[in-house]
mmCIF file of C-alpha atoms in Angstrom:
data_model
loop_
_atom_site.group_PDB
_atom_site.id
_atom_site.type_symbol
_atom_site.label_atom_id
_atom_site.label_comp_id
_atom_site.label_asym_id
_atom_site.label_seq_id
_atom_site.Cartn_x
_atom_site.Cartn_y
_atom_site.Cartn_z
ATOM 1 C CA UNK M 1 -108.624 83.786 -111.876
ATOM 2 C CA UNK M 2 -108.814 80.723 -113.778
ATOM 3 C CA UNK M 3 -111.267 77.329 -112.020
ATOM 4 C CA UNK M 4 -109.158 74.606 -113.560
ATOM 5 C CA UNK M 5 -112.065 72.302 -113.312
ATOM 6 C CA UNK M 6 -114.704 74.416 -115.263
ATOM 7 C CA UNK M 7 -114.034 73.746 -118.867
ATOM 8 C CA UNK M 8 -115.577 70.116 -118.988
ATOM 9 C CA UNK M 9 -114.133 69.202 -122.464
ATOM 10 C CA UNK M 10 -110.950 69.820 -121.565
ATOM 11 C CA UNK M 11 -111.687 68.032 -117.932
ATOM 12 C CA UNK M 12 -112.965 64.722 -119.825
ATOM 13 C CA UNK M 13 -110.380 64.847 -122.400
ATOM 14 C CA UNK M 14 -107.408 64.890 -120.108
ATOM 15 C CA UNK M 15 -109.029 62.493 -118.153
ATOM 16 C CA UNK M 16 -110.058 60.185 -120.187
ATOM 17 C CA UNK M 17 -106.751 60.214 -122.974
ATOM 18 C CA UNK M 18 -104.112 60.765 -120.093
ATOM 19 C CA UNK M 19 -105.241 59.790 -116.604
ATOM 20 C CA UNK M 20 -107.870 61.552 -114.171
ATOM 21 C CA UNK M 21 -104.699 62.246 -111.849
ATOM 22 C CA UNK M 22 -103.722 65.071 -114.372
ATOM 23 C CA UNK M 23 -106.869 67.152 -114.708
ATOM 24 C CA UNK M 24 -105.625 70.208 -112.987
ATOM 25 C CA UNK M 25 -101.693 70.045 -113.746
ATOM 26 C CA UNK M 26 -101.746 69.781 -117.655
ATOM 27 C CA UNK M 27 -103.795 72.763 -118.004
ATOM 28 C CA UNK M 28 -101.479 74.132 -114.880
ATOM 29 C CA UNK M 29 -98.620 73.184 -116.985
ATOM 30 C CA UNK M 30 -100.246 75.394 -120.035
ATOM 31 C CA UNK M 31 -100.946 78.323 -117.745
ATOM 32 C CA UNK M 32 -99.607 78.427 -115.490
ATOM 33 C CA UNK M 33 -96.546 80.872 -114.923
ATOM 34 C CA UNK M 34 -94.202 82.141 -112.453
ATOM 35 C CA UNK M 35 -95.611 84.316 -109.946
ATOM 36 C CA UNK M 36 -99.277 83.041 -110.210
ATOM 37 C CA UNK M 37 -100.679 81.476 -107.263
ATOM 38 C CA UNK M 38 -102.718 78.019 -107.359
ATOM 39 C CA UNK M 39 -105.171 77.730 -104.822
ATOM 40 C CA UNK M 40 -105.678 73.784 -104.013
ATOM 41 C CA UNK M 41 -108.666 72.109 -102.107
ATOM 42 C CA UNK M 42 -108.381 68.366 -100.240
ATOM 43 C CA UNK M 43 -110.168 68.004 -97.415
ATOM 44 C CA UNK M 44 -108.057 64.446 -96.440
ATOM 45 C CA UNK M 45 -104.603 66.355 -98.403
ATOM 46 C CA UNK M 46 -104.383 63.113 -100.094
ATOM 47 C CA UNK M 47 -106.018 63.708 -103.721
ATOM 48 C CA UNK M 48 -103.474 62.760 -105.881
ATOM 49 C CA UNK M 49 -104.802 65.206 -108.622
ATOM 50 C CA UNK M 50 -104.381 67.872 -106.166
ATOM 51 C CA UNK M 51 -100.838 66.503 -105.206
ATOM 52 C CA UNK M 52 -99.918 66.874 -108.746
ATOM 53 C CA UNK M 53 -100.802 70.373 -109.548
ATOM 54 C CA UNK M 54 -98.717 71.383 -106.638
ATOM 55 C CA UNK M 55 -95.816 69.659 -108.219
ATOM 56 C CA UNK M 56 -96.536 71.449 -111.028
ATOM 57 C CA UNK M 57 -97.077 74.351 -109.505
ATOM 58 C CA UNK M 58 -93.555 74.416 -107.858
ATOM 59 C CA UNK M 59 -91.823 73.536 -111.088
ATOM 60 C CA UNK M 60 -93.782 76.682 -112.594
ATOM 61 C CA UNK M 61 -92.327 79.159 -109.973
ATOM 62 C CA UNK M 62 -96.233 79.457 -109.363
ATOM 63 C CA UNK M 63 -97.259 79.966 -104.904
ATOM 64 C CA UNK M 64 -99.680 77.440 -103.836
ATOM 65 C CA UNK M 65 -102.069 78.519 -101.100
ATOM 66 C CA UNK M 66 -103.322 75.114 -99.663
ATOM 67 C CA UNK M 67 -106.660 74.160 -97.844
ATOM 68 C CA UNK M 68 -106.773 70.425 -96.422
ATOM 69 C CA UNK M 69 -108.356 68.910 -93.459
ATOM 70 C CA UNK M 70 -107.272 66.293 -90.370
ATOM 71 C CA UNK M 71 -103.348 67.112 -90.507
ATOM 72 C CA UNK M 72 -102.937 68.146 -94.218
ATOM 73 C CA UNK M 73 -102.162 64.424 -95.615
ATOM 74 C CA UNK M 74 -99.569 64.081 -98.209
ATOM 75 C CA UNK M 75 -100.296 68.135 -99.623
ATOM 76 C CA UNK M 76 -98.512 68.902 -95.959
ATOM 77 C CA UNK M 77 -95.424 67.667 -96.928
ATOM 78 C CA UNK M 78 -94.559 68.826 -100.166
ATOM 79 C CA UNK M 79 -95.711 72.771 -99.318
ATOM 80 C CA UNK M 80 -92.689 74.824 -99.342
ATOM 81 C CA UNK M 81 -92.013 77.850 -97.079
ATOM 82 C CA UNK M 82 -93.211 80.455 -99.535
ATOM 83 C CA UNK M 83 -96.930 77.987 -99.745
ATOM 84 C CA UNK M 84 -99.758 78.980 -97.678
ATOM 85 C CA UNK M 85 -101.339 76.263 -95.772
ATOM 86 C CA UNK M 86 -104.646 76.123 -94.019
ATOM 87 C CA UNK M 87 -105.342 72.915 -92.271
ATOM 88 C CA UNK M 88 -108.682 72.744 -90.515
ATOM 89 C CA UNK M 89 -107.666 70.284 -87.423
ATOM 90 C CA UNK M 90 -110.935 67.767 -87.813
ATOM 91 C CA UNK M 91 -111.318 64.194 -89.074
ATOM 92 C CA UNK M 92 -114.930 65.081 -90.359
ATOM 93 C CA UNK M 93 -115.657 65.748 -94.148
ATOM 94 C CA UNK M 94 -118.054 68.274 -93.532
ATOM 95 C CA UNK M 95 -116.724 70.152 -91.005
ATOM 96 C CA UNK M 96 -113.717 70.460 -93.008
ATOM 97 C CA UNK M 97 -115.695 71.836 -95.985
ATOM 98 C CA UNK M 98 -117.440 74.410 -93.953
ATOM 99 C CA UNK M 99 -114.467 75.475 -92.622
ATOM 100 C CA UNK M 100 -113.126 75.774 -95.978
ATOM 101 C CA UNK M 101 -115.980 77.356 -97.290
ATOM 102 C CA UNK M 102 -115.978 80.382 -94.106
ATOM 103 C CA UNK M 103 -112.196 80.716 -95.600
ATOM 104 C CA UNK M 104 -113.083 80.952 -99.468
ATOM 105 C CA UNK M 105 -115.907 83.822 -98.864
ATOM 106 C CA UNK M 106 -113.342 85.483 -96.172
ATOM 107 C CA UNK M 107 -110.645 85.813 -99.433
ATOM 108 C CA UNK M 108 -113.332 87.043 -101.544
ATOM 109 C CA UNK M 109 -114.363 89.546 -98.773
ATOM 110 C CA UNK M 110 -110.623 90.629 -98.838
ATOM 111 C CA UNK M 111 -110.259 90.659 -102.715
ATOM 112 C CA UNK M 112 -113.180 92.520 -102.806
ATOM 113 C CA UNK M 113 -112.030 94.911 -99.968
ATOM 114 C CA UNK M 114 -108.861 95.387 -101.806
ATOM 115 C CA UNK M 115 -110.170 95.887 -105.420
ATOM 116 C CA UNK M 116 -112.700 97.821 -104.568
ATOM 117 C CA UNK M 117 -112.453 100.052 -101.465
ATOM 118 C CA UNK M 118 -115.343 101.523 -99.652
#
């Protein structure tokens, strides 16, 4: 698993020599490939950063697992039938994110489960 955020150089770089909206799908674009999954966070489903690593994404070949908030926003409608979208009915920003949250330690849990069974 790669956190496309983490590497600040790259993160400013990209940002500041290219636009902000590509932080995620230029190094997407360099690593991603075909049968990876992206896993994309917007709690309104309107980030346009988000919304363009999930272009990406789908240009790649690369499954996008999707977790948005208050009817999915603009990430709803370009998911595909092979995407996996969780959209946590609420209007709220933090109830959203703890939703969210309950969901990112339940995949761990699973990953964990799976990698490593008891």
């Amino acid at each position: 698993a790669i956190a496309l955020a983490m590497d600040s150089s790259t993160m400013t770089s990209i940002a500041n020599d290219y636009a902000y909206q590509q932080v995620f799908s230029k190094p997407l674009r360099a690593l991603g490939r075909r049968g990876d999954a992206l896993f994309a966070i917007s709690t309104s489903g309107n980030s346009g950063n988000v919304i363009e690593a999930i272009q990406v994404a789908h240009e790649l070949g690369v499954r996008v697992v999707a977790l948005t908030g208050n009817g999915g926003g603009k990430i709803a409608g370009l998911l595909r039938a092979q995407d996996v979208h969780v959209c946590v009915p609420h209007q709220r920003t933090i109830r959203i994110q703890e939703v969210h949250l309950l969901c990112l330690h339940c995949l761990c849990d699973a990953i964990d489960t799976l990698l490593f069974p008891r």
